[in-house]
Coordinates of N, CA and C in Angstrom, one line a residue:
Chain V
Q34 N 81.0 130.9 24.8 CA 81.8 129.9 25.3 C 82.7 129.0 24.3
V35 N 83.9 128.4 24.6 CA 84.5 127.8 23.7 C 83.8 126.7 23.3
Q36 N 83.7 126.0 22.2 CA 83.1 125.0 21.8 C 83.9 124.5 20.5
L37 N 84.0 123.2 20.4 CA 84.5 122.3 19.3 C 83.5 121.2 19.1
V38 N 82.9 121.4 17.9 CA 82.0 120.5 17.4 C 82.5 119.6 16.1
Q39 N 82.5 118.5 16.2 CA 83.0 117.5 15.2 C 82.0 117.1 14.3
S40 N 82.4 116.3 13.3 CA 81.4 115.8 12.1 C 81.1 114.4 12.6
G41 N 80.0 113.9 12.0 CA 79.3 112.8 12.7 C 80.1 111.2 12.3
S42 N 79.6 110.3 12.7 CA 80.2 109.0 12.2 C 80.4 108.6 10.9
E43 N 81.4 108.0 10.7 CA 81.8 107.7 9.5 C 82.0 106.0 9.2
L44 N 81.7 105.3 8.5 CA 81.8 103.7 8.1 C 82.4 104.1 6.7
R45 N 83.5 103.1 6.7 CA 84.4 103.1 5.3 C 85.0 101.6 5.4
K46 N 85.2 101.4 4.0 CA 85.9 100.0 3.6 C 87.4 100.3 3.9
P47 N 88.2 99.2 3.9 CA 89.5 99.0 4.1 C 90.1 99.7 2.7
G48 N 91.2 100.5 2.9 CA 91.6 101.2 1.7 C 91.2 102.5 1.3
A49 N 89.9 103.0 1.9 CA 89.3 104.2 1.6 C 90.0 105.4 2.6
S50 N 89.2 106.4 2.2 CA 89.9 107.4 3.0 C 88.6 108.0 3.9
V51 N 89.1 108.8 5.0 CA 87.8 109.8 5.6 C 88.4 111.1 6.1
K52 N 87.8 112.1 6.0 CA 88.1 113.6 6.7 C 87.1 113.8 7.8
V53 N 87.6 114.0 8.9 CA 86.9 114.3 10.1 C 86.9 115.9 10.2
S54 N 85.9 116.6 10.4 CA 85.9 118.1 10.8 C 85.7 118.5 12.1
C55 N 86.4 119.7 12.7 CA 86.3 120.1 13.9 C 86.1 121.6 13.9
K56 N 84.8 122.2 14.2 CA 84.5 123.5 13.9 C 84.7 124.1 15.3
A57 N 85.4 125.1 15.4 CA 85.8 126.0 16.6 C 84.9 127.1 16.7
S58 N 84.2 127.6 17.8 CA 83.7 128.9 18.0 C 83.7 129.2 19.5
G59 N 84.0 130.4 19.5 CA 83.8 131.1 21.2 C 85.2 131.6 21.4
Y60 N 86.2 131.5 20.5 CA 87.6 132.2 20.6 C 88.0 132.3 19.3
T61 N 89.3 133.1 19.2 CA 90.0 133.4 18.1 C 90.8 132.3 17.6
F62 N 90.3 131.7 16.5 CA 90.7 130.4 15.9 C 92.1 130.1 15.9
N63 N 92.7 131.2 15.4 CA 94.4 131.0 15.0 C 95.1 131.3 16.1
N64 N 94.5 131.8 17.1 CA 95.5 131.9 18.6 C 95.8 130.7 19.4
Y65 N 95.2 129.4 19.0 CA 95.3 128.2 19.8 C 95.5 127.2 18.6
G66 N 96.5 126.3 19.0 CA 96.4 125.2 18.1 C 95.5 124.1 18.2
M67 N 95.4 123.1 17.3 CA 94.6 122.0 17.5 C 95.2 120.8 17.4
T68 N 94.7 120.1 18.5 CA 95.3 118.7 18.7 C 94.3 117.7 18.2
W69 N 95.0 116.6 17.7 CA 94.0 115.4 17.2 C 94.4 114.2 18.2
V70 N 93.4 113.3 18.6 CA 93.7 112.3 19.6 C 92.8 111.0 19.1
R71 N 93.3 109.9 19.0 CA 92.5 108.6 18.8 C 92.3 108.0 20.1
Q72 N 91.1 107.3 20.1 CA 90.9 106.2 21.1 C 90.4 104.9 20.5
A73 N 90.9 103.8 20.5 CA 90.6 102.6 19.8 C 89.5 101.8 21.0
P74 N 88.8 101.2 20.4 CA 87.7 100.6 21.5 C 88.2 99.9 22.7
G75 N 87.8 100.2 23.7 CA 88.3 99.9 25.0 C 89.9 100.4 25.2
Q76 N 90.4 101.0 24.6 CA 91.9 101.5 24.8 C 92.0 102.9 25.4
G77 N 93.2 103.1 25.6 CA 93.5 104.5 26.0 C 93.7 105.7 24.9
L78 N 93.9 106.8 25.5 CA 94.1 107.9 24.4 C 95.3 107.7 23.7
E79 N 95.5 108.2 22.6 CA 96.5 108.2 21.8 C 96.9 109.6 20.8
W80 N 98.0 110.2 21.4 CA 98.3 111.6 20.7 C 98.6 111.4 19.2
I81 N 97.9 112.0 18.2 CA 98.2 111.9 17.0 C 99.0 112.9 16.4
G82 N 98.9 114.1 17.2 CA 99.5 115.2 16.6 C 98.7 116.5 16.8
W83 N 99.4 117.6 16.3 CA 98.6 118.8 16.4 C 99.0 119.7 15.2
I84 N 98.3 120.7 15.1 CA 98.5 121.7 13.8 C 98.5 123.3 14.7
N85 N 99.4 124.0 14.0 CA 99.6 125.1 14.3 C 98.6 125.8 13.7
T86 N 97.8 126.4 14.0 CA 96.5 127.1 13.1 C 96.8 128.6 12.6
D87 N 98.0 129.2 13.2 CA 98.2 130.4 12.6 C 99.2 130.2 11.5
S88 N 100.1 129.2 11.5 CA 101.2 128.9 10.2 C 100.6 127.7 9.5
G89 N 99.8 126.8 10.1 CA 99.6 125.9 9.4 C 100.5 124.7 9.4
S90 N 101.3 124.7 10.2 CA 102.3 123.8 10.3 C 102.0 122.6 11.2
P91 N 102.0 121.4 10.7 CA 101.6 120.2 11.3 C 102.7 119.6 12.0
T92 N 102.5 118.7 13.3 CA 103.4 118.0 13.8 C 102.8 116.6 14.1
Y93 N 103.2 115.5 13.6 CA 102.7 114.1 13.7 C 103.4 113.2 14.8
A94 N 102.8 112.5 15.5 CA 103.3 111.5 16.5 C 104.0 110.4 15.5
Q95 N 105.2 109.9 16.1 CA 105.6 108.5 15.4 C 104.4 107.5 15.4
G96 N 104.3 106.8 14.2 CA 103.4 106.0 14.0 C 102.1 106.7 13.2
F97 N 102.0 107.8 13.1 CA 101.0 108.4 12.4 C 101.5 109.6 11.2
T98 N 102.6 109.2 10.8 CA 103.2 109.8 9.6 C 102.7 109.1 8.2
G99 N 102.5 110.1 7.1 CA 102.2 109.4 6.1 C 100.8 109.4 5.5
R100 N 99.8 108.6 6.3 CA 98.6 108.3 6.1 C 97.4 109.3 6.9
F101 N 98.1 110.2 7.8 CA 97.2 111.0 8.6 C 97.7 112.6 8.3
I102 N 96.7 113.3 7.8 CA 96.8 114.5 7.6 C 96.0 115.5 8.1
F103 N 96.8 116.7 8.5 CA 95.9 117.9 9.3 C 95.8 118.7 8.2
S104 N 94.6 119.4 8.2 CA 94.6 120.9 7.2 C 93.3 121.7 8.3
L105 N 93.2 122.9 7.6 CA 92.7 123.9 8.1 C 91.9 124.7 7.0
D106 N 90.7 125.2 7.5 CA 89.9 126.2 6.6 C 89.7 127.5 7.7
T107 N 90.6 128.4 7.8 CA 90.6 129.3 8.7 C 89.3 130.3 8.5
S108 N 89.0 130.4 7.3 CA 87.9 131.2 6.9 C 86.6 130.7 7.8
V109 N 86.6 129.5 8.0 CA 85.3 128.9 8.9 C 85.7 128.4 10.2
S110 N 86.8 128.7 10.5 CA 87.4 128.4 11.9 C 87.3 126.7 11.9
T111 N 87.7 126.1 11.2 CA 87.6 124.5 11.2 C 88.9 123.9 10.9
A112 N 89.5 122.9 11.7 CA 90.4 122.1 11.5 C 89.9 120.6 11.0
Y113 N 90.7 119.9 10.2 CA 90.4 118.7 9.5 C 91.3 117.8 9.9
L114 N 90.8 116.3 10.1 CA 91.9 115.2 9.9 C 91.6 114.4 8.9
Q115 N 92.4 113.8 8.1 CA 92.1 113.1 6.8 C 93.0 111.8 7.4
V116 N 92.3 110.8 7.1 CA 93.1 109.3 7.3 C 92.9 108.6 5.8
N117 N 94.1 108.4 5.2 CA 94.1 107.6 3.9 C 94.3 106.2 4.3
N118 N 94.0 105.4 3.3 CA 94.1 104.1 3.0 C 94.0 103.3 4.6
L119 N 92.7 103.5 4.8 CA 92.2 103.1 6.2 C 92.4 101.6 6.5
Q120 N 92.8 101.2 7.5 CA 93.1 99.8 8.1 C 92.0 99.7 9.2
A121 N 91.5 98.3 9.3 CA 90.8 97.9 10.6 C 91.2 98.5 11.8
E122 N 92.3 98.5 11.9 CA 92.9 99.1 13.3 C 92.9 100.6 13.5
D123 N 92.2 101.4 12.4 CA 91.9 102.8 12.4 C 90.7 102.9 13.0
T124 N 89.9 101.9 13.1 CA 88.6 101.9 13.8 C 88.8 102.6 15.3
A125 N 88.2 103.7 15.5 CA 88.5 104.3 16.8 C 87.4 105.4 16.8
I126 N 87.6 106.2 18.1 CA 86.9 107.3 18.4 C 88.1 108.5 18.0
Y127 N 87.7 109.5 17.2 CA 88.8 110.5 16.8 C 88.5 111.8 17.5
Y128 N 89.1 112.7 18.3 CA 88.8 113.7 19.2 C 89.7 114.9 18.7
C129 N 89.2 116.0 18.5 CA 90.0 117.3 18.4 C 89.8 118.1 19.9
A130 N 91.0 118.8 20.1 CA 90.9 119.3 21.4 C 91.7 120.4 21.1
R131 N 91.5 121.7 21.8 CA 92.3 122.9 21.7 C 93.9 122.8 22.4
E132 N 94.7 123.3 21.7 CA 96.0 123.6 22.2 C 96.7 122.1 22.5
P133 N 97.8 122.1 22.2 CA 98.8 120.9 22.5 C 99.1 121.0 24.1
K134 N 99.5 122.3 24.5 CA 100.2 122.2 25.9 C 99.1 121.8 27.0
L135 N 98.0 122.2 27.1 CA 96.9 121.7 27.6 C 95.6 121.8 27.0
L136 N 95.0 120.7 27.0 CA 93.9 120.3 26.2 C 92.4 120.7 27.0
D137 N 92.3 121.9 26.8 CA 91.2 122.3 27.7 C 89.7 122.6 27.1
S138 N 89.8 122.2 26.0 CA 88.5 122.2 25.2 C 88.3 121.0 24.4
W139 N 87.6 120.1 24.2 CA 87.4 118.9 23.4 C 86.3 118.7 22.7
G140 N 86.3 118.1 21.3 CA 85.1 118.0 20.6 C 84.4 116.8 21.4
Q141 N 83.3 116.6 20.8 CA 82.4 115.4 21.2 C 83.0 114.0 20.7
G142 N 83.9 114.1 19.7 CA 84.6 112.8 19.2 C 83.8 112.3 18.0
T143 N 84.5 111.8 17.1 CA 83.8 111.2 15.7 C 84.3 109.7 15.7
Q144 N 83.2 108.8 15.6 CA 83.6 107.3 15.4 C 83.9 107.1 14.0
V145 N 85.0 106.4 13.8 CA 85.3 106.0 12.4 C 85.4 104.5 12.6
T146 N 84.5 103.8 11.7 CA 84.5 102.4 11.8 C 85.0 101.7 10.3
V147 N 86.1 101.0 10.5 CA 86.6 100.4 9.0 C 86.2 99.0 8.9
S148 N 85.1 98.8 8.1 CA 85.0 97.3 7.8 C 84.4 97.0 6.2
S149 N 84.8 95.8 6.2 CA 84.4 95.5 4.7 C 83.1 94.9 4.8
Chain T
Q71 N 109.0 108.5 22.0 CA 107.4 108.7 22.0 C 106.7 107.8 22.8
S72 N 107.2 107.1 23.8 CA 106.6 105.7 24.3 C 105.5 106.5 25.4
A73 N 104.6 105.7 25.7 CA 103.6 106.0 26.5 C 104.0 106.4 28.1
L74 N 103.6 107.2 28.7 CA 103.8 107.6 30.2 C 103.3 106.4 30.8
T75 N 103.9 106.0 31.8 CA 103.4 104.4 32.8 C 102.3 104.9 33.8
Q76 N 101.2 104.4 33.6 CA 100.3 104.5 34.7 C 99.9 103.2 35.2
P77 N 99.5 103.0 36.6 CA 98.8 101.8 37.0 C 97.6 101.6 36.1
P78 N 97.3 100.3 35.8 CA 96.0 100.1 35.1 C 94.7 100.5 35.8
S79 N 94.8 100.2 37.3 CA 93.9 100.4 38.0 C 94.2 101.1 39.3
A80 N 93.1 101.5 40.2 CA 93.5 102.0 41.4 C 91.8 102.1 42.1
S81 N 91.8 101.9 43.3 CA 90.3 102.0 43.9 C 90.6 102.6 45.3
G82 N 89.3 102.9 45.8 CA 89.1 103.5 47.2 C 87.6 103.6 47.4
S83 N 87.5 103.7 48.6 CA 86.0 103.7 49.1 C 85.5 105.3 49.1
P84 N 84.2 105.6 49.3 CA 83.6 106.9 49.4 C 84.3 107.6 50.6
G85 N 85.0 108.9 50.3 CA 85.3 109.6 51.6 C 86.9 109.5 51.6
Q86 N 87.6 108.1 51.2 CA 88.8 107.9 51.2 C 89.6 109.1 50.3
S87 N 91.1 108.5 50.0 CA 91.9 109.4 49.1 C 92.7 108.2 48.4
V88 N 92.9 108.5 47.2 CA 93.5 107.7 46.5 C 94.7 108.5 45.3
T89 N 95.9 108.0 45.3 CA 96.8 108.6 44.2 C 97.2 108.0 43.3
I90 N 97.4 108.5 41.9 CA 97.6 107.7 40.8 C 98.8 108.2 40.1
S91 N 99.6 107.3 39.8 CA 101.0 108.0 39.4 C 101.3 107.7 37.8
C92 N 102.1 108.6 37.6 CA 102.5 108.6 36.2 C 104.0 108.9 35.8
T93 N 104.5 108.0 35.4 CA 106.1 107.7 35.2 C 106.7 108.1 33.8
G94 N 107.5 108.8 33.8 CA 108.1 109.0 32.4 C 109.8 108.8 32.6
T95 N 110.4 109.9 31.7 CA 111.9 110.0 31.6 C 112.3 111.4 31.9
S96 N 113.5 111.6 31.7 CA 114.0 113.3 31.8 C 113.6 113.7 30.6
S97 N 113.2 113.1 29.8 CA 112.5 113.7 28.2 C 111.4 114.4 28.4
D98 N 110.5 113.8 29.1 CA 109.2 114.1 29.3 C 108.9 114.8 30.4
V99 N 108.1 113.7 31.5 CA 107.8 114.3 32.8 C 108.6 114.8 33.6
G100 N 110.1 114.4 33.6 CA 110.9 115.1 34.4 C 111.7 116.3 33.8
G101 N 111.5 116.7 32.6 CA 112.1 117.5 32.0 C 111.7 119.0 32.1
H102 N 110.1 119.0 32.5 CA 109.5 120.4 32.7 C 108.5 120.2 33.6
N103 N 107.4 121.1 33.5 CA 106.2 121.2 34.4 C 105.0 121.0 33.3
Y104 N 105.2 120.6 32.4 CA 104.0 120.5 31.4 C 103.3 119.2 31.5
V105 N 102.9 119.0 32.7 CA 101.9 117.9 32.8 C 100.6 118.0 33.3
S106 N 99.8 117.3 32.5 CA 98.3 117.6 32.8 C 97.6 116.2 33.1
W107 N 96.3 116.4 33.5 CA 95.8 115.3 34.0 C 94.3 115.5 33.3
Y108 N 93.6 114.1 32.8 CA 92.2 114.4 32.4 C 91.3 113.2 32.8
Q109 N 90.2 113.6 33.2 CA 89.0 112.4 33.6 C 88.3 112.2 32.2
Q110 N 88.0 110.9 32.0 CA 87.1 110.4 31.2 C 86.0 109.5 31.8
H111 N 84.7 109.8 31.8 CA 83.6 109.0 32.2 C 83.2 108.1 30.8
P112 N 82.6 107.1 31.0 CA 82.3 106.1 29.9 C 81.6 106.8 28.9
G113 N 82.0 106.8 27.6 CA 81.2 107.4 26.6 C 81.2 108.8 26.3
K114 N 82.1 109.4 27.1 CA 82.1 111.1 27.2 C 83.6 111.2 26.7
A115 N 83.7 112.6 26.5 CA 85.1 113.1 25.8 C 85.8 113.3 27.1
P116 N 87.1 113.1 27.2 CA 87.9 113.7 28.3 C 87.6 115.0 28.9
K117 N 88.2 115.3 30.1 CA 87.9 116.8 30.6 C 89.3 117.1 31.3
L118 N 89.7 118.1 31.1 CA 91.1 118.8 31.8 C 90.8 118.8 33.2
I119 N 91.5 118.5 34.3 CA 91.2 118.6 35.7 C 92.5 119.2 36.5
L120 N 93.8 118.9 35.8 CA 94.8 119.5 36.4 C 95.8 119.9 35.0
Y121 N 96.3 121.1 35.3 CA 97.6 121.4 34.2 C 98.9 122.0 34.8
E122 N 99.9 121.8 34.3 CA 101.1 122.3 34.7 C 101.3 122.0 36.2
V123 N 101.2 120.7 36.3 CA 101.3 119.8 37.7 C 100.4 120.0 38.6
T124 N 100.1 121.1 38.9 CA 99.4 121.6 40.0 C 98.3 122.3 40.0
K125 N 98.1 122.7 38.9 CA 96.9 124.0 38.6 C 95.6 123.5 38.2
R126 N 94.6 124.0 38.8 CA 93.3 123.3 38.5 C 92.6 124.4 37.8
P127 N 91.8 123.9 36.4 CA 90.9 124.9 35.7 C 89.7 125.4 36.7
S128 N 88.9 126.3 36.3 CA 87.9 126.8 37.1 C 87.0 125.5 37.0
G129 N 86.4 125.6 38.1 CA 85.3 124.6 38.5 C 85.6 123.3 38.8
V130 N 86.8 122.8 38.6 CA 87.4 121.6 39.3 C 87.6 121.7 40.9
P131 N 87.0 120.8 41.4 CA 87.2 121.0 42.9 C 88.5 120.5 43.4
D132 N 88.9 121.6 44.6 CA 90.1 121.2 45.1 C 90.4 119.8 45.8
R133 N 89.4 118.9 45.7 CA 89.9 117.5 46.0 C 90.7 116.9 45.2
F134 N 90.9 117.6 44.1 CA 91.8 117.0 43.2 C 93.1 117.9 43.1
S135 N 94.4 117.1 43.4 CA 95.5 117.8 43.4 C 96.6 117.1 42.8
G136 N 97.8 118.0 42.4 CA 98.7 117.2 41.6 C 100.1 117.5 42.1
S137 N 101.1 116.6 41.9 CA 102.5 116.9 42.4 C 103.4 116.3 41.5
K138 N 104.7 116.3 41.5 CA 105.7 115.7 40.9 C 107.1 115.7 41.6
S139 N 107.5 114.5 41.5 CA 108.9 114.3 41.9 C 109.8 113.5 40.9
G140 N 110.8 114.2 40.7 CA 111.8 113.7 39.5 C 110.9 113.1 38.1
Y141 N 110.9 111.7 37.8 CA 110.2 111.5 36.7 C 108.7 111.1 36.9
T142 N 108.2 111.3 38.2 CA 107.0 110.7 38.4 C 106.0 111.9 38.8
A143 N 104.8 112.0 38.1 CA 103.9 112.9 38.4 C 102.9 112.3 39.2
S144 N 102.0 112.7 39.9 CA 101.0 112.2 40.8 C 99.8 113.0 40.7
L145 N 98.5 112.5 40.7 CA 97.3 112.8 40.9 C 96.6 112.4 42.1
S146 N 96.2 113.1 43.1 CA 95.8 112.9 44.3 C 94.0 113.2 44.1
V147 N 93.4 112.2 44.7 CA 91.8 112.6 44.9 C 91.5 112.4 46.2
S148 N 91.0 113.1 46.9 CA 90.7 113.0 48.3 C 89.1 113.1 48.3
G149 N 88.7 112.8 49.5 CA 87.1 112.6 49.7 C 86.4 112.0 48.6
L150 N 86.9 110.9 48.1 CA 86.2 110.2 46.8 C 84.6 110.2 46.9
Q151 N 84.5 110.4 45.7 CA 82.7 110.4 45.6 C 82.5 109.5 44.4
T152 N 81.1 108.8 44.1 CA 81.0 108.1 43.4 C 81.3 108.5 41.8
D153 N 81.1 109.8 41.7 CA 81.2 110.3 40.2 C 82.7 110.5 40.0
D154 N 83.4 110.2 40.9 CA 85.2 110.1 40.6 C 85.5 109.1 39.9
E155 N 84.5 107.9 39.8 CA 84.7 106.6 39.1 C 84.8 107.0 37.6
A156 N 86.1 106.8 37.2 CA 86.2 107.0 35.9 C 87.7 106.6 35.2
D157 N 87.9 106.9 34.0 CA 89.6 106.6 33.8 C 90.3 108.1 33.6
Y158 N 91.5 108.0 34.2 CA 92.3 109.0 34.3 C 93.5 109.1 33.6
Y159 N 94.0 110.0 32.8 CA 95.0 110.1 31.9 C 96.1 111.2 32.0
C160 N 97.3 110.7 32.1 CA 98.1 111.9 32.4 C 98.6 112.3 30.9
Y161 N 99.4 113.5 30.8 CA 99.9 113.9 29.6 C 100.8 114.8 29.5
S162 N 101.8 114.6 28.9 CA 103.2 115.5 29.1 C 103.8 115.8 27.8
N163 N 104.4 117.0 27.8 CA 105.3 117.2 26.8 C 106.7 116.3 26.8
A164 N 107.0 115.8 25.4 CA 107.7 114.7 25.3 C 109.1 115.4 24.6
G165 N 109.1 116.6 24.5 CA 110.5 117.4 23.9 C 109.9 118.1 22.7
G166 N 110.4 119.1 22.4 CA 109.8 120.2 21.3 C 108.5 120.2 21.0
N167 N 107.8 119.9 20.0 CA 106.5 119.8 19.6 C 105.7 118.5 19.8
I168 N 106.3 117.8 20.5 CA 105.8 116.3 20.6 C 105.1 116.2 22.2
W169 N 104.0 115.5 22.3 CA 103.3 115.2 23.6 C 102.8 113.9 23.4
V170 N 102.7 113.4 24.8 CA 102.1 111.9 25.1 C 101.5 111.8 26.3
F171 N 100.7 110.7 26.0 CA 99.7 110.6 27.0 C 100.3 109.3 27.9
G172 N 99.7 109.1 29.0 CA 99.8 108.0 29.8 C 98.9 106.8 29.6
G173 N 99.1 105.5 29.8 CA 98.1 104.5 29.5 C 96.9 104.6 29.9
G174 N 96.5 105.2 31.0 CA 95.5 105.5 31.7 C 95.2 104.6 32.7
T175 N 94.4 105.1 33.8 CA 94.1 104.3 35.1 C 92.7 104.3 35.3
K176 N 91.9 103.1 35.3 CA 90.6 103.0 35.9 C 90.5 103.1 37.4
L177 N 89.7 104.2 37.7 CA 89.4 104.4 39.2 C 88.1 103.8 39.6
T178 N 88.1 103.1 40.5 CA 86.7 102.4 41.1 C 86.7 102.9 42.4
V179 N 85.4 103.4 42.5 CA 85.1 103.9 43.9 C 84.1 102.6 44.4
L180 N 84.6 102.1 45.3 CA 84.0 100.7 46.0 C 82.8 101.0 46.5

């Protein structure tokens, strides 16, 4: 069955970077894109963007350009989200989800906490 | 890329029906049928419950149904059950490779 398994919780200081991983199994990795979604505490879902796992081409939402970087390691069917120069407002749960058109499988979420 | 507009809250009693709206523009909801809905229980990852406006993934009860008129998509839940109490989000293509969520609706089963 399709499964997306994300890396564990992270605690960082402001200005630091974090890299979240999302390992896929149960399907052909480069046949489906990978979407990233953010959910701040008590808030709704925000679409960060997605990466074409076949071409490696990323698309970012407005407000997520510059500090947010998607990458892939297709040899281990894993997608990554790196966030640089972390701010307190980046404290959130970050989810990966398969495909941009319909998010039919989701990772369990990774809590990223930014605090001095 | 503005968020789609959903009512913050909705409610109904067990057995009743409730409808949640999702309003966008001609660039997103009104421009195509790539609208999907997600259910999120507290502390859990979201779950796909409808896609392409009206289609249900395998395993989703037919109590959940979708429709669209103009710039507004709707999720209807009939025969409300206590387990339906959750947050619901709509999601739509916003043109090209860009996608957007609605602000979310908290459904309370009274």
